[in-house]
CSV table of C-alpha atoms and ligand atoms in Angstrom, one decimal:
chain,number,residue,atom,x,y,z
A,1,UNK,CA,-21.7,12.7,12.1
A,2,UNK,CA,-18.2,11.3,11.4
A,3,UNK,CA,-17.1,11.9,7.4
A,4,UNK,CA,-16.3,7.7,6.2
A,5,UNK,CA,-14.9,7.7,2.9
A,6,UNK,CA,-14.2,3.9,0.8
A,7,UNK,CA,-11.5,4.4,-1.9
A,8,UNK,CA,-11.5,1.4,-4.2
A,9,UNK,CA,-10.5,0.5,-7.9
A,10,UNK,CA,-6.5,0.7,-6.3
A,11,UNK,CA,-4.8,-1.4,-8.9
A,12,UNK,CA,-1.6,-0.6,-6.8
A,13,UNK,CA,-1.5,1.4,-3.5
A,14,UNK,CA,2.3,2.1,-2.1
A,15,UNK,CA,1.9,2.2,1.4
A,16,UNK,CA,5.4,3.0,2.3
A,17,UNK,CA,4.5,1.9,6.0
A,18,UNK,CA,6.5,1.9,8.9
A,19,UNK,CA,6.5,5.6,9.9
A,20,UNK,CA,9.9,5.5,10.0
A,21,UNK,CA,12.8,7.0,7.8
A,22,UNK,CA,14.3,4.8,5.2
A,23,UNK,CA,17.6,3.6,4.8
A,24,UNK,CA,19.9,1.3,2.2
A,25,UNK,CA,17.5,-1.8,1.0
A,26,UNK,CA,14.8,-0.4,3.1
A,27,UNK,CA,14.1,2.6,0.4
A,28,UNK,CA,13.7,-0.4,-2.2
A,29,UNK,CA,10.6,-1.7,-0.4
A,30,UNK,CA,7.5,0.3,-1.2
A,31,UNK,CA,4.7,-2.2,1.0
A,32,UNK,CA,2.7,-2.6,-2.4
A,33,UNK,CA,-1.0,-4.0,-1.8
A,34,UNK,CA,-2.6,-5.1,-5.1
A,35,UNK,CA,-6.2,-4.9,-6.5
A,36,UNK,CA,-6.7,-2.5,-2.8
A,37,UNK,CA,-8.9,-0.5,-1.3
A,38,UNK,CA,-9.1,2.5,1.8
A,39,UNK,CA,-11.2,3.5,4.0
A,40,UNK,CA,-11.0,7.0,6.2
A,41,UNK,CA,-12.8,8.6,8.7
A,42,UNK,CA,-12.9,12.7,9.2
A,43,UNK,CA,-9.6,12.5,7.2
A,44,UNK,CA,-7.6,9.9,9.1
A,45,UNK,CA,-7.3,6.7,7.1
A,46,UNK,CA,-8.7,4.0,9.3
A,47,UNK,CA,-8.1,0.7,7.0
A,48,UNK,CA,-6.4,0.1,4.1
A,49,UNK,CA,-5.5,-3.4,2.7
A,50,UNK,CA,-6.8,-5.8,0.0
A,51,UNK,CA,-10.6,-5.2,-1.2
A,52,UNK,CA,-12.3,-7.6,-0.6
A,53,UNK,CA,-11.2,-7.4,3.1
A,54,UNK,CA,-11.3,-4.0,3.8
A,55,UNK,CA,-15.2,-3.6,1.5
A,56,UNK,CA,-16.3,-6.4,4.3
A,57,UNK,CA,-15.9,-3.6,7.4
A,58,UNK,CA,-19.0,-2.1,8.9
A,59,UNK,CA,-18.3,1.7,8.3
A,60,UNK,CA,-17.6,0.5,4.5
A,61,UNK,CA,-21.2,0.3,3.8
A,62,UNK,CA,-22.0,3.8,5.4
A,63,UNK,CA,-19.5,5.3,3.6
A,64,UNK,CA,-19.3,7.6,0.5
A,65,UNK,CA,-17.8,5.6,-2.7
A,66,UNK,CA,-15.0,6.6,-4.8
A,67,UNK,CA,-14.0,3.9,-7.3
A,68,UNK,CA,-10.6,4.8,-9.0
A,69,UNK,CA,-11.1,2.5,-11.6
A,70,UNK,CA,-7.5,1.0,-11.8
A,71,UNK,CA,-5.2,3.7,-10.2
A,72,UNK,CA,-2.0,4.1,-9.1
A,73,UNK,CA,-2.0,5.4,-5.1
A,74,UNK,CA,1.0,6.9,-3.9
A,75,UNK,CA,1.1,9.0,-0.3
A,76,UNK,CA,0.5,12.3,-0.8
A,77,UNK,CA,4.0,13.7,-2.2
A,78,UNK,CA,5.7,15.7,0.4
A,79,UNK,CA,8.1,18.4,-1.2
A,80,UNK,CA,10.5,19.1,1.8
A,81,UNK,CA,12.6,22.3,0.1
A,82,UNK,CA,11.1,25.3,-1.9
A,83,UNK,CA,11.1,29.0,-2.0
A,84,UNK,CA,7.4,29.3,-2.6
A,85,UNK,CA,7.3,32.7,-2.5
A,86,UNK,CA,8.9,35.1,-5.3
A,87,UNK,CA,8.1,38.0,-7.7
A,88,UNK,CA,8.8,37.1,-11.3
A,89,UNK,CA,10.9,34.3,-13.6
A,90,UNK,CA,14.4,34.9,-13.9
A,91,UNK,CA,14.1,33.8,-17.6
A,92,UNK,CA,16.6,36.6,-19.0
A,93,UNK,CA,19.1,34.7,-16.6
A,94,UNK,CA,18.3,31.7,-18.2
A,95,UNK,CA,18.8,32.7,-21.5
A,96,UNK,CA,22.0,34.4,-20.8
A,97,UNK,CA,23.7,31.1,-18.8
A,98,UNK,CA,22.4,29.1,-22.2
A,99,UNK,CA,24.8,31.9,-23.4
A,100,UNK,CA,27.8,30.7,-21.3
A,101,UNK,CA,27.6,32.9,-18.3
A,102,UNK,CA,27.4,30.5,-15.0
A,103,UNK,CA,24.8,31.2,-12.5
A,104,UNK,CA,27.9,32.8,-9.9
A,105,UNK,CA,28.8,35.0,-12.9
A,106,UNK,CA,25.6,36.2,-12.8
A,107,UNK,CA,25.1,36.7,-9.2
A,108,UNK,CA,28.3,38.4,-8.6
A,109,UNK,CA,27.2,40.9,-11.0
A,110,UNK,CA,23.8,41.8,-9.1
A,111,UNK,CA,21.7,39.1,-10.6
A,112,UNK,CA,20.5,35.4,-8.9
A,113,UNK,CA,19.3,35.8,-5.6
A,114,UNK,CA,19.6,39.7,-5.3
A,115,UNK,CA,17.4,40.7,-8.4
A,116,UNK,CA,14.8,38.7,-7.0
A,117,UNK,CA,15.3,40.4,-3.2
A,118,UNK,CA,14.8,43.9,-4.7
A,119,UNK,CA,11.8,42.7,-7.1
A,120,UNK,CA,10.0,41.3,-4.2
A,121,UNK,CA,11.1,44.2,-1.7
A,122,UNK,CA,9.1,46.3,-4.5
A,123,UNK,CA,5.9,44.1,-5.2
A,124,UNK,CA,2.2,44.1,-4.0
A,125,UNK,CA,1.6,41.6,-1.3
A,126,UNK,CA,-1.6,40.4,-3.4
A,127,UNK,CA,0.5,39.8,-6.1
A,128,UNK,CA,2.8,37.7,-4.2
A,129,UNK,CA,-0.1,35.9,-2.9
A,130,UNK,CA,-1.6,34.8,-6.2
A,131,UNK,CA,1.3,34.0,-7.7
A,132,UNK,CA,2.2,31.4,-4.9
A,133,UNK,CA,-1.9,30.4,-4.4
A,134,UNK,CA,-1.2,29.4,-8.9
A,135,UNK,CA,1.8,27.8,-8.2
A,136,UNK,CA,0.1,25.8,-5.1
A,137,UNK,CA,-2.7,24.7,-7.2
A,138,UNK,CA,0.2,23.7,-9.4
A,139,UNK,CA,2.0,21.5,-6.7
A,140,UNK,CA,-1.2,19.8,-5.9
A,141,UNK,CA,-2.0,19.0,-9.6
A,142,UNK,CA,1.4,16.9,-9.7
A,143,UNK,CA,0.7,15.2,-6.2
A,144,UNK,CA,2.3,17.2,-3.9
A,145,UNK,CA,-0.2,17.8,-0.4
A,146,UNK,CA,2.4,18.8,2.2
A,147,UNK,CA,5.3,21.8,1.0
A,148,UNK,CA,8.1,23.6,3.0
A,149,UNK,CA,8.6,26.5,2.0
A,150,UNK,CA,11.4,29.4,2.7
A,151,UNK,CA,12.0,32.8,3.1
A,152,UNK,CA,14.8,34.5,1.9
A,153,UNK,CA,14.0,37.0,-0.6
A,154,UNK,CA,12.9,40.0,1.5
A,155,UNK,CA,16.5,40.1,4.2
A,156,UNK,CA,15.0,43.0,6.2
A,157,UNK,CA,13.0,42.5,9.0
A,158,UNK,CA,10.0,43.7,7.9
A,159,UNK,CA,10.2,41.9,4.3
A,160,UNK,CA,11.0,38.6,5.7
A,161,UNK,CA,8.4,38.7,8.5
A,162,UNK,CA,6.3,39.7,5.6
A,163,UNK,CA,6.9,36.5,3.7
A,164,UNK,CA,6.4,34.4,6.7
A,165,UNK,CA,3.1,35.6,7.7
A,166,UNK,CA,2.2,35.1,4.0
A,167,UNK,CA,3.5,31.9,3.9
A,168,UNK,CA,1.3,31.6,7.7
A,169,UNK,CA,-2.0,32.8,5.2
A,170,UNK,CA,-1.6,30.3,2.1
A,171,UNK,CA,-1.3,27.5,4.9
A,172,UNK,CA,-4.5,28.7,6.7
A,173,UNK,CA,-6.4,29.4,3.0
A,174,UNK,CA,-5.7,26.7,1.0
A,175,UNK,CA,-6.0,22.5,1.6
A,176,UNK,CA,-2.1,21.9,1.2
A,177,UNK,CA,-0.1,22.2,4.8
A,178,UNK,CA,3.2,24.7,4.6
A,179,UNK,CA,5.9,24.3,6.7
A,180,UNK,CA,7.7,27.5,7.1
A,181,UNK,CA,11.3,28.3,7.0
A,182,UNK,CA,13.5,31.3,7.8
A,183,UNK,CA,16.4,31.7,5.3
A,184,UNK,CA,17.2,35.3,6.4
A,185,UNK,CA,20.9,33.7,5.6
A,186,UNK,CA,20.4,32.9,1.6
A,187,UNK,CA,22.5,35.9,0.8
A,188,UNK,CA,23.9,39.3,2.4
A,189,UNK,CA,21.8,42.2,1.4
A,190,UNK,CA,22.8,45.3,0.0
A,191,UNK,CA,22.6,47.4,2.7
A,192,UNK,CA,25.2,45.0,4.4
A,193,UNK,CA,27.6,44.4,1.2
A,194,UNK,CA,31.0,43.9,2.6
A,195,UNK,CA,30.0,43.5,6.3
A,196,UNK,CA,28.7,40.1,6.3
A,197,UNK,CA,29.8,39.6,9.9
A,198,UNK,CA,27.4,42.3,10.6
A,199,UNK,CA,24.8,41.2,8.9
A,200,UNK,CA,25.1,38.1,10.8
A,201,UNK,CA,25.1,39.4,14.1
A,202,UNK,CA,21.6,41.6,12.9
A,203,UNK,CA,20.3,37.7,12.3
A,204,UNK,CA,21.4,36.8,15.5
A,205,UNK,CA,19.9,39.3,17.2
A,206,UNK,CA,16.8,40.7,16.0
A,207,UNK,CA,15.6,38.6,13.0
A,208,UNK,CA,16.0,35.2,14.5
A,209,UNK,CA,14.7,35.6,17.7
A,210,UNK,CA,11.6,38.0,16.3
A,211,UNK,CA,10.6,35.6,13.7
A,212,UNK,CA,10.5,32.4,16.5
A,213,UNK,CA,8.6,34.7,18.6
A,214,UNK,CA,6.1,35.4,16.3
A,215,UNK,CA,5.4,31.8,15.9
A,216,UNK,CA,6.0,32.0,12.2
A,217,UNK,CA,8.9,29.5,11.7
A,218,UNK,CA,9.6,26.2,12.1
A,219,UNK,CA,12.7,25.7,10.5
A,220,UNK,CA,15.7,27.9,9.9
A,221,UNK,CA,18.0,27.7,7.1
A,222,UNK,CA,21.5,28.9,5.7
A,223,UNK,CA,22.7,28.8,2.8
A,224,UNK,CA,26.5,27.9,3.4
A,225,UNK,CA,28.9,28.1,0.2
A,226,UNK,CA,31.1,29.6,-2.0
A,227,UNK,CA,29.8,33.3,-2.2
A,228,UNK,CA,27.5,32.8,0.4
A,229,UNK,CA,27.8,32.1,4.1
A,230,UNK,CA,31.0,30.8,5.6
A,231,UNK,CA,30.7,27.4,8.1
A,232,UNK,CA,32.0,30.0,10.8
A,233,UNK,CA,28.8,32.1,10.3
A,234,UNK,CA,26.3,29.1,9.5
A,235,UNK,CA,27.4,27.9,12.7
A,236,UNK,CA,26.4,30.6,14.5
A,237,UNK,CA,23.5,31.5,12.9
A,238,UNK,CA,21.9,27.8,13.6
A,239,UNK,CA,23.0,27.8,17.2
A,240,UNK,CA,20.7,31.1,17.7
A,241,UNK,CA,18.2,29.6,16.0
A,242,UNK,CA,18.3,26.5,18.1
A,243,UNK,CA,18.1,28.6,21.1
A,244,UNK,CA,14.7,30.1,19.8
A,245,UNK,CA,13.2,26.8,19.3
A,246,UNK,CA,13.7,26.5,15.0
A,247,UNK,CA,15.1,23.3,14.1
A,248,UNK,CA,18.3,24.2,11.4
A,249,UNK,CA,18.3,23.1,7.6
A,250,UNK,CA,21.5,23.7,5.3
A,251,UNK,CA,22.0,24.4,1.7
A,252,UNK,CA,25.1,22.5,1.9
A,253,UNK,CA,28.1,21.0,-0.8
A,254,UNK,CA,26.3,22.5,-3.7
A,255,UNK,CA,28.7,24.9,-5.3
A,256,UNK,CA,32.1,24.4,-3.5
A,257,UNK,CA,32.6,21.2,-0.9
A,258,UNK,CA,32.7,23.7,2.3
A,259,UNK,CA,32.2,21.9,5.4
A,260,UNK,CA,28.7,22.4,5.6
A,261,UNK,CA,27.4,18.6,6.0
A,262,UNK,CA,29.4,17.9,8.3
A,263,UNK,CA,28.4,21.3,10.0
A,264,UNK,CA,24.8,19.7,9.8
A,265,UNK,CA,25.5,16.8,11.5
A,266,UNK,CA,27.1,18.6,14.1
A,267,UNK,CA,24.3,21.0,14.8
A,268,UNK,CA,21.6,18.1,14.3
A,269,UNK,CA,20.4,19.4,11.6
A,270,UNK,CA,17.0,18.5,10.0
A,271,UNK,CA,18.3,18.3,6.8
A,272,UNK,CA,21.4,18.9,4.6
A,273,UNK,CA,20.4,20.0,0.8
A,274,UNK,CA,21.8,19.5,-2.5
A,275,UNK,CA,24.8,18.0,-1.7
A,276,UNK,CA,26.9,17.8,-5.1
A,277,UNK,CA,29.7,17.8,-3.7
A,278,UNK,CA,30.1,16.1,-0.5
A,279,UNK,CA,33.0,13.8,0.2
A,280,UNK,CA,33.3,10.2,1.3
A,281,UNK,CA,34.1,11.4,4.6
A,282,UNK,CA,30.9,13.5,4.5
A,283,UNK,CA,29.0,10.3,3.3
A,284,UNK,CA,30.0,8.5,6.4
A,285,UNK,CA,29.0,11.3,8.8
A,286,UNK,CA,25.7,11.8,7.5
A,287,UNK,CA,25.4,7.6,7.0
A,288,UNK,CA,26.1,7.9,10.9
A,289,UNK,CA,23.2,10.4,11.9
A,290,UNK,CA,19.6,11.0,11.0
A,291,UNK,CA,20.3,14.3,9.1
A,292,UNK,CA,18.4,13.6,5.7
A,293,UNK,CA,20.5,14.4,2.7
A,294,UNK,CA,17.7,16.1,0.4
A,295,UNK,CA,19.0,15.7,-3.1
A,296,UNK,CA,17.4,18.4,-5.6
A,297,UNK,CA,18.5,17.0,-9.4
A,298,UNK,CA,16.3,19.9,-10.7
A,299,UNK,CA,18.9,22.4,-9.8
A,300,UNK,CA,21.6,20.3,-12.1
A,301,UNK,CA,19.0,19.6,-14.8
A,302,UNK,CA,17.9,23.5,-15.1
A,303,UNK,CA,21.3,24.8,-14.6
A,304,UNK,CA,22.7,22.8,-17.3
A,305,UNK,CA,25.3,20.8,-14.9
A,306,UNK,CA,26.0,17.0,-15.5
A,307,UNK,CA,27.5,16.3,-11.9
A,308,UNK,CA,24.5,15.2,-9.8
A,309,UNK,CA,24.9,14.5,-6.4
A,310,UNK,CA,26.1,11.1,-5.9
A,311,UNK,CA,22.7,9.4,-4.3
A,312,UNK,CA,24.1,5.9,-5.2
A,313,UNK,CA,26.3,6.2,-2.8
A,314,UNK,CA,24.3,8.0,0.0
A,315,UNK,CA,21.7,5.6,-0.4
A,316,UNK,CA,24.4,2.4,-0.2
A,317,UNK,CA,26.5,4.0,2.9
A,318,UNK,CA,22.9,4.0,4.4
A,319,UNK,CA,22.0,7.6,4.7
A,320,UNK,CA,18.7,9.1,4.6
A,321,UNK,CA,17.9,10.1,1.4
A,322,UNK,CA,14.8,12.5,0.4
A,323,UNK,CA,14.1,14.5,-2.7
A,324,UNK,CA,12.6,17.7,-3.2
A,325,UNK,CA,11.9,20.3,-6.2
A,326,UNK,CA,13.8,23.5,-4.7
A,327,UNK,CA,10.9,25.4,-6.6
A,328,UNK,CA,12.7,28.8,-7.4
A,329,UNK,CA,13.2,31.4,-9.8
A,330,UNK,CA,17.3,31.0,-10.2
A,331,UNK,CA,17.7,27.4,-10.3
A,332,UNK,CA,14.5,25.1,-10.5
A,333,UNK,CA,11.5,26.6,-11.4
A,334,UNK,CA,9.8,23.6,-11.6
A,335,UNK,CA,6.7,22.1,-9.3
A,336,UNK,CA,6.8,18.6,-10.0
A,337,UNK,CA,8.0,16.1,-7.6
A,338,UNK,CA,7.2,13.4,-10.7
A,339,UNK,CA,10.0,15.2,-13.3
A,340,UNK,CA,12.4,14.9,-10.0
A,341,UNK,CA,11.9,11.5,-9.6
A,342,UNK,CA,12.4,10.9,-13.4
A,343,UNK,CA,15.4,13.0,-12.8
A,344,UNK,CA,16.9,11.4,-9.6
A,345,UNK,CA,16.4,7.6,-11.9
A,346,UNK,CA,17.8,8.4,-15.1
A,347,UNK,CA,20.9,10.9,-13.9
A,348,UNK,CA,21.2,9.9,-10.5
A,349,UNK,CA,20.3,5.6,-10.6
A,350,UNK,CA,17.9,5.6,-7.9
A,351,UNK,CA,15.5,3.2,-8.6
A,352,UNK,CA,11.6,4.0,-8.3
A,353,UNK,CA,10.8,2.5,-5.6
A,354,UNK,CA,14.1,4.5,-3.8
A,355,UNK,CA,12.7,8.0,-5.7
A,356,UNK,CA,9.1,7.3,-4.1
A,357,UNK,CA,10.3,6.4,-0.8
A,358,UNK,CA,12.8,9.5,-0.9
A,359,UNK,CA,9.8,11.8,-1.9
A,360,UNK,CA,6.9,10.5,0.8
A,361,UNK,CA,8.0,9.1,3.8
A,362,UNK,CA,11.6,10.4,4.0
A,363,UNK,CA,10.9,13.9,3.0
A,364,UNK,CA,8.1,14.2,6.0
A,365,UNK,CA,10.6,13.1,8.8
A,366,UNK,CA,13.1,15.8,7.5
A,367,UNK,CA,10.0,17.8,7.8
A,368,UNK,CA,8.8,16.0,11.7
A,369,UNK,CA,5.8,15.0,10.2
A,370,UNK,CA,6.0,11.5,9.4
A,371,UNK,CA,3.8,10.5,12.2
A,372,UNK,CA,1.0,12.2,10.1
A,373,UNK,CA,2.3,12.0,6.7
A,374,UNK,CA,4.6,10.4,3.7
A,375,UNK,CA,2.6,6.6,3.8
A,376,UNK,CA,-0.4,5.2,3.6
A,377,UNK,CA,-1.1,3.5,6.9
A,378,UNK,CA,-4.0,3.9,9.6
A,379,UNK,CA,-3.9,7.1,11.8
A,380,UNK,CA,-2.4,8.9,9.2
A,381,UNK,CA,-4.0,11.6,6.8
A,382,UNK,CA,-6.0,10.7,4.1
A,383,UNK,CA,-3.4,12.3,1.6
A,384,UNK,CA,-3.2,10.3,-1.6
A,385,UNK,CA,-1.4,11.1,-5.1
A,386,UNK,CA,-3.7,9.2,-7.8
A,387,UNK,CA,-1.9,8.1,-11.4
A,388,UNK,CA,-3.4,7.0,-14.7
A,389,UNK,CA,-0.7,4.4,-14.6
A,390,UNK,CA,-1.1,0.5,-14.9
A,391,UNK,CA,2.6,0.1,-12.2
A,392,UNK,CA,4.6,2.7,-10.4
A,393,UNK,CA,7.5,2.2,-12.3
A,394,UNK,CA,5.8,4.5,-15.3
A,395,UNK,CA,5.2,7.2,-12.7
A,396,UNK,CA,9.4,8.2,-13.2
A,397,UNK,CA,9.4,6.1,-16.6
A,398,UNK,CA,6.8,9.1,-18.7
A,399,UNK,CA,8.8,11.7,-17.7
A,400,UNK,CA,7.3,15.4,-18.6
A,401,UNK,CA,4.1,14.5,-18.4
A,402,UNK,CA,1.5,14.5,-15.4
A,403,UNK,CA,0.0,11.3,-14.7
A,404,UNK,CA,-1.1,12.7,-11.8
A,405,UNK,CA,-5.4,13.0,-12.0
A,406,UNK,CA,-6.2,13.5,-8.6
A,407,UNK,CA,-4.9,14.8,-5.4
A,408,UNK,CA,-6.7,13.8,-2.0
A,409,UNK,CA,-5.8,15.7,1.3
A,410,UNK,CA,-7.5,15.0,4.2
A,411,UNK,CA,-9.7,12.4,2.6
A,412,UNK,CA,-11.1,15.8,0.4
A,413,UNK,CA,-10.5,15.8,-3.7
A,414,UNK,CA,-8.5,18.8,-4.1
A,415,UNK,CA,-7.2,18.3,-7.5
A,416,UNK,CA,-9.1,16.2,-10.4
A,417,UNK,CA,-8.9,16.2,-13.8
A,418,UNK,CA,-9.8,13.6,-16.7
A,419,UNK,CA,-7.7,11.2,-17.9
A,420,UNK,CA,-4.9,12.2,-20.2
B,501,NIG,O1,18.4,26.3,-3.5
B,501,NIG,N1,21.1,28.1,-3.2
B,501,NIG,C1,20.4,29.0,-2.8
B,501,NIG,N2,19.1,29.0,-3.1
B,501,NIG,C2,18.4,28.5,-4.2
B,501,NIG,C3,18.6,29.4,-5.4
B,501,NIG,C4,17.8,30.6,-5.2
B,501,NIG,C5,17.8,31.5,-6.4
B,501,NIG,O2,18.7,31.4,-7.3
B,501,NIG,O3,17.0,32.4,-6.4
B,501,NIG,C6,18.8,27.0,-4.4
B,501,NIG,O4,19.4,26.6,-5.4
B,502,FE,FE1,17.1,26.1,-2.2
């Protein structure tokens, strides 16, 4: 028996058709449908269009009601950059950059990245695992039905192998789908201070190719900057992992303009992220590709910066823009796709509709899945993001506060919660 579902009471579903990425004026064009309704079989929406046309199908009758009464319907969100998986908060840190120490002061002195490496090199696997299960449930509760997530905090083999296969569990045990990433590159470990080189070439060789083999990663990732890895060693590092069959991400142009975007569009990169400080000439070479620039305006908002990364102009040049959280301890401990899009409107001027559009359909083809994901068209999941909004502007307008009441993936409720 096939599962038919008929979602009505849509005051406003964004379809964001058209399966492909967005560009320039395209990103303004969300494919509203007023007053509509949906209808899905075994998960796979099979019509979706105005009520009273899509009510009048045969498998509407036989299927199971669920009026929304008025909603909002956005894709499911797609968040296409986070570091699911990590010990503890790094509120101290917080406190002390509120202080006046900047988050490479920090670092340099054996906090950032490393104090969560050798927190999570000395924590219980279950309690990794319910940590990220909470902050799942979390993601879902603001929307968000498809995540990539990233390793990065373990940089041993058996620590980062660790974190994949965990990351390999939560997608098999809970309803949201988890793209994994390697970031064995996010910084060079302790046992390797000084001998970066070498800690590349232990990448290279063993923890590249055994994580690919393993059939734990999709993705791999570096991040290339100031205090972190040189383009020289990014370059190297993604051209290994291209060889084993991951498809390379950057952290790029966030704390020093390095190279790294343009080291992205050489190496065909999925995505370049953050961003802040990319050049003209950047602009045109990503404008030029399909590399999707991720912004991540969580990371300027929590670290107290006001130079965001300059989306107006991505977006105008006619680069693919997406947007994700960066959920993580150091610089954006924060789940909601929502706050980011309030973010990327009032400090970055995207519009709404551009936000949306960079957080659905964008972020799934930096992720290859916007065949299946990212908008609300037939053949493609079931996922849906319901607000208690009367228009999708108000979705970036109330910023702080979750609109979002239910959470649909797969044509199943996996997040619902009464009116606020
Ligand atoms: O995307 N830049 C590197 N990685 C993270 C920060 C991770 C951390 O501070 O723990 C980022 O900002
Ligand atoms: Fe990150």
């Amino acid at each position: 028996m096939s599962r038919l579902l008929l979602i009505t009471g849509c005051k406003q579903v964004l379809t964001l058709r058209g399966d492909v990425p967005r560009r320039g004026a395209a990103l303004r064009d969300p494919g509203i449908i007023q007053d509509a309704a949906l209808l899905a079989r075994d998960g796979r929406i099979i019509a979706v269009g105005p009520k009273r046309r899509v009510a009048r199908l045969s498998e509407a009758r036989q299927a199971r009601k669920l009026d929304l009464g008025g909603r909002v319907v956005l894709p499911g969100l797609v968040d296409s950059h986070t570091h699911l998986i990590f010990p503890a908060s790094r509120a101290a840190e917080y406190e002390q950059r509120i202080e006046g120490a900047t988050y490479q002061e920090i670092a340099r002195k054996g906090g950032g990245i490393l104090s969560t490496v050798r927190k999570l090199r000395a924590a219980k696997p279950a309690a990794l695992k319910s940590r990220a299960l909470a902050a799942l449930r979390a993601f879902a509760a603001h929307g968000t039905t498809t995540l990539e997530a990233k390793s990065g905090y373990g940089l041993t083999l058996d620590a980062e192998l660790a974190t994949l296969r965990l990351l390999h569990e939560l997608h098999q045990e809970q309803p949201l789908d988890i793209h994994a990433t390697f970031l064995g590159a996010h910084v060079v470990p302790p046992e390797f201070r000084g001998r970066a080189d070498a800690y590349v070439e232990f990448l290279v060789e063993r923890l590249i190719p055994e994580a690919a083999l393993a059939g734990l990663a999709e993705f791999c990732d570096v991040f290339c900057d100031r205090g972190a890895f040189t383009v020289r060693q990014a370059r190297r590092i993604l051209g290994a992992a291209r060889a084993c069959g991951l498809v390379p991400r950057i952290h790029a142009e966030q704390l020093a303009r390095t190279g790294a975007a343009r080291l992205a569009v050489e190496v065909e990169a999925a995505s370049a992220d953050h961003l802040e400080k990319v050049s003209r000439g950047d602009i045109r070479a990503l404008a030029e590709s399909s590399v999707v620039a991720t912004l991540l305006p969580g990371c300027c908002f929590h670290l107290g910066l006001s130079h965001y990364a300059p989306a107006r102009a991505l977006i105008d040049a006619g680069v693919v823009v997406a947007l994700a959280t960066d959920y993580n301890p150091g610089t954006s401990p924060t789940v909601s796709l929502p706050m980011v899009m309030s973010l990327a409107c009032a400090q970055m001027r995207m519009t709404p509709a551009e936000a949306i559009a960079a957080s659905t359909i964008n972020a799934a083809f930096s992720l290859r899945r916007h065949l299946y994901v990212g908008s609300i068209e037939v053949g493609k999941y079931a996922d849906l993001a319901v607000f208690a909004v009367e228009d999708y502007r108000e979705i970036p307008y109330y910023f702080g506060v979750n609109h979002c009441v239910m959470t649909l993936k797969r044509g199943e409720v996996i997040h619902s919660r009464p009116e606020a």
